[in-house]
XYZ file of C-alpha atoms in Angstrom:
260
model
C 49.571 184.198 -3.948
C 50.885 185.865 -0.775
C 52.681 188.476 -2.883
C 49.432 189.200 -4.742
C 47.552 189.567 -1.443
C 50.077 192.157 -0.254
C 49.661 194.133 -3.483
C 45.884 194.078 -3.105
C 46.088 195.176 0.529
C 48.388 198.048 -0.409
C 46.046 199.057 -3.235
C 43.075 199.173 -0.869
C 45.023 201.283 1.651
C 46.160 203.726 -1.044
C 42.633 204.094 -2.405
C 41.334 204.767 1.120
C 43.977 207.432 1.792
C 43.414 209.071 -1.584
C 39.639 209.077 -1.161
C 39.796 210.786 2.216
C 42.192 213.468 1.011
C 40.398 214.158 -2.270
C 37.007 214.685 -0.575
C 38.296 217.220 1.946
C 37.325 220.221 -0.248
C 33.657 219.214 0.052
C 33.936 219.681 3.813
C 35.673 223.042 3.884
C 38.166 224.192 6.458
C 35.933 227.004 7.668
C 33.130 224.562 8.403
C 34.931 221.723 10.193
C 38.007 223.555 11.456
C 41.698 222.814 11.262
C 41.492 219.954 13.786
C 39.286 217.923 11.436
C 41.777 218.464 8.622
C 44.576 217.267 10.880
C 42.575 214.165 11.764
C 42.167 213.327 8.075
C 45.841 213.989 7.339
C 46.976 211.740 10.189
C 44.641 208.996 8.936
C 46.072 209.354 5.414
C 49.624 209.124 6.764
C 48.764 205.914 8.633
C 47.178 204.393 5.505
C 50.148 205.410 3.333
C 52.524 203.869 5.863
C 50.549 200.621 5.764
C 50.709 200.612 1.956
C 54.474 201.248 2.004
C 55.012 198.351 4.422
C 52.885 196.007 2.291
C 54.806 196.965 -0.845
C 58.083 196.557 1.011
C 57.191 193.024 2.081
C 56.215 192.282 -1.536
C 59.521 193.839 -2.713
C 57.772 196.344 -4.980
C 60.332 199.086 -4.462
C 59.034 201.690 -6.954
C 55.621 201.540 -5.287
C 57.269 201.665 -1.858
C 58.871 204.978 -2.787
C 55.578 206.258 -4.202
C 53.843 205.468 -0.914
C 56.658 207.011 1.109
C 56.540 210.135 -1.069
C 52.790 210.424 -0.460
C 53.359 209.963 3.257
C 56.081 212.620 3.402
C 54.092 215.068 1.272
C 50.996 214.622 3.418
C 53.062 215.259 6.541
C 54.510 218.419 4.984
C 51.063 219.779 4.112
C 49.949 218.863 7.638
C 52.691 221.031 9.139
C 51.916 224.034 6.907
C 48.157 223.947 7.568
C 48.570 227.121 9.613
C 49.360 229.062 6.410
C 46.254 228.349 4.263
C 46.599 231.470 2.075
C 50.318 231.175 1.336
C 52.015 229.407 -1.553
C 53.910 227.175 0.863
C 50.551 225.499 1.545
C 48.641 225.928 -1.708
C 51.283 224.599 -4.117
C 52.112 221.406 -2.148
C 48.397 220.855 -1.618
C 47.681 220.973 -5.371
C 50.628 218.672 -6.085
C 49.399 216.257 -3.449
C 45.917 216.234 -4.990
C 47.501 215.262 -8.314
C 49.591 212.553 -6.687
C 46.586 211.048 -4.913
C 44.822 210.871 -8.281
C 47.713 209.209 -10.116
C 49.310 206.811 -7.632
C 46.189 204.620 -7.090
C 45.900 204.223 -10.872
C 49.515 203.038 -11.067
C 48.968 200.719 -8.102
C 45.794 199.310 -9.703
C 47.619 198.655 -12.963
C 50.415 196.854 -11.127
C 48.137 194.698 -8.971
C 45.259 193.938 -11.362
C 46.846 194.167 -14.855
C 43.650 194.899 -16.815
C 43.733 194.821 -20.633
C 43.738 198.639 -21.033
C 44.837 201.647 -18.997
C 41.249 202.912 -19.147
C 40.176 200.117 -16.812
C 42.994 200.933 -14.404
C 41.981 204.601 -14.255
C 38.250 203.866 -14.040
C 38.649 201.071 -11.492
C 41.055 202.916 -9.206
C 39.293 206.286 -9.285
C 35.785 204.861 -8.860
C 36.869 202.788 -5.845
C 38.775 205.755 -4.436
C 35.705 207.962 -4.800
C 33.303 205.449 -3.254
C 35.531 204.643 -0.271
C 36.461 208.288 0.230
C 32.917 209.643 0.075
C 31.417 207.154 2.535
C 34.318 207.279 5.004
C 34.495 211.079 4.900
C 30.734 211.339 5.420
C 30.924 208.990 8.409
C 33.846 210.867 9.992
C 32.192 214.222 9.406
C 28.926 212.941 10.859
C 30.833 211.987 13.984
C 32.474 215.434 14.001
C 29.041 217.038 14.378
C 28.885 215.380 17.786
C 32.115 217.139 18.728
C 31.611 220.575 17.163
C 28.161 221.954 17.862
C 26.537 224.409 15.475
C 28.445 223.327 12.375
C 26.447 223.925 9.149
C 24.790 220.872 7.634
C 25.731 221.717 4.021
C 29.061 219.799 4.015
C 27.341 216.583 5.103
C 24.661 217.120 2.465
C 27.353 217.497 -0.234
C 29.069 214.307 0.908
C 25.743 212.458 0.963
C 25.037 213.489 -2.627
C 28.588 212.490 -3.558
C 28.102 209.069 -1.989
C 25.030 208.480 -4.137
C 26.828 209.637 -7.298
C 29.872 207.470 -6.564
C 27.766 204.366 -5.837
C 25.817 204.825 -9.085
C 29.020 205.427 -11.076
C 30.635 202.305 -9.591
C 27.541 200.259 -10.445
C 27.620 201.480 -14.049
C 31.343 200.708 -14.320
C 30.803 197.202 -12.954
C 28.047 196.580 -15.510
C 30.293 197.806 -18.338
C 33.137 195.609 -17.114
C 30.936 192.508 -17.076
C 29.551 193.295 -20.537
C 33.086 193.769 -21.891
C 34.224 190.269 -20.902
C 34.583 188.347 -24.179
C 33.045 184.991 -24.914
C 29.589 183.444 -24.470
C 28.022 182.454 -21.167
C 29.148 178.829 -21.275
C 30.971 176.538 -18.903
C 34.694 177.216 -19.039
C 34.461 180.823 -20.292
C 35.601 183.874 -18.351
C 32.046 185.191 -18.007
C 30.780 181.874 -16.647
C 33.686 181.754 -14.205
C 32.848 185.221 -12.884
C 29.089 184.786 -12.554
C 28.983 181.133 -11.503
C 32.326 179.757 -10.284
C 33.085 182.971 -8.367
C 29.399 183.792 -8.115
C 29.266 183.781 -4.319
C 31.891 186.539 -4.221
C 30.504 188.425 -7.217
C 26.923 188.593 -5.979
C 28.072 189.480 -2.455
C 30.171 192.228 -3.998
C 27.056 193.616 -5.691
C 24.704 192.985 -2.777
C 26.866 194.433 -0.010
C 29.046 197.000 -1.721
C 26.575 198.506 -4.189
C 22.944 197.537 -3.621
C 23.404 197.677 0.145
C 24.893 201.154 -0.057
C 22.198 202.392 -2.433
C 19.529 200.842 -0.215
C 20.835 202.734 2.804
C 20.960 206.046 0.958
C 17.299 207.101 1.493
C 17.740 206.634 5.250
C 21.027 208.537 5.237
C 19.571 211.426 3.265
C 16.397 211.482 5.332
C 18.316 211.871 8.594
C 20.726 214.431 7.124
C 17.841 216.490 5.733
C 16.298 216.858 9.197
C 19.740 217.506 10.743
C 19.663 214.307 12.795
C 23.425 213.879 12.532
C 23.653 211.241 15.258
C 21.231 208.951 13.413
C 22.952 209.701 10.096
C 26.332 208.756 11.581
C 24.974 205.414 12.786
C 23.615 204.566 9.342
C 26.839 205.748 7.732
C 28.784 203.306 9.932
C 26.742 200.496 8.358
C 27.370 201.967 4.899
C 31.119 202.058 5.558
C 31.086 198.363 6.498
C 29.060 197.535 3.369
C 31.394 199.498 1.096
C 34.543 197.992 2.613
C 33.196 194.445 2.233
C 32.190 195.188 -1.344
C 35.503 196.781 -2.272
C 37.575 194.004 -0.689
C 35.597 191.438 -2.686
C 35.883 193.668 -5.753
C 39.667 193.867 -5.448
C 39.865 190.080 -5.153
C 37.630 189.520 -8.196
C 39.536 192.153 -10.176
C 42.853 190.401 -9.493
C 41.439 187.035 -10.574
C 39.716 188.261 -13.742
C 42.026 191.206 -14.533
C 39.161 193.649 -14.845
C 37.819 196.602 -12.860
C 35.202 194.798 -10.765
């Protein structure tokens, strides 16, 4: 059980790091500046290091080396940020994007063991997108308090992305529940999910999905009128809701071996 918990913690950390890195293009270096990029890279390095430590404690050496490789690659791209138009930056950056897409899928497969690779890819990438979009939006909203006069378009793009990711995750969760075999009877997998683990399942939906979708009109309303301080405060609440939902989702996924 402890070994499983370490795998789930590492998976959550990898998905968080991947989400932050993959949503950087929606911000744009010209808009936020190189210091914001460095902040995100340092955060990704810290998350990758946490994942590597968790895998090391669980003695999952292949995944340890994957996490260490991500950490080292992120550090390398961090140090060549000053050369944005040269191949020494562009090629490692593209390779790192690919790695951040693939490694969470591998980690999800190892920790959750769903019945098909499709569920590993869908589960890992949807969680990565949801965590990355909300955390990046919150950090960027805070950055508006530091850098005055920054255009509002990047925050608008991230707000739209947050809505799309929350809807996509909701659809995936519905498909996962519908794909569980067997009738809704005591002792079946579906009954176990909806009733025995119901307190976790319905909290996962209420906090992580419905809560996030419920906050969206307020987030968009404040972003639309360029009230970035108010938007950042609401986004803090959305981050908490998403993290609670994804932690519960990872737990339920490990128990039922499905992308929940």
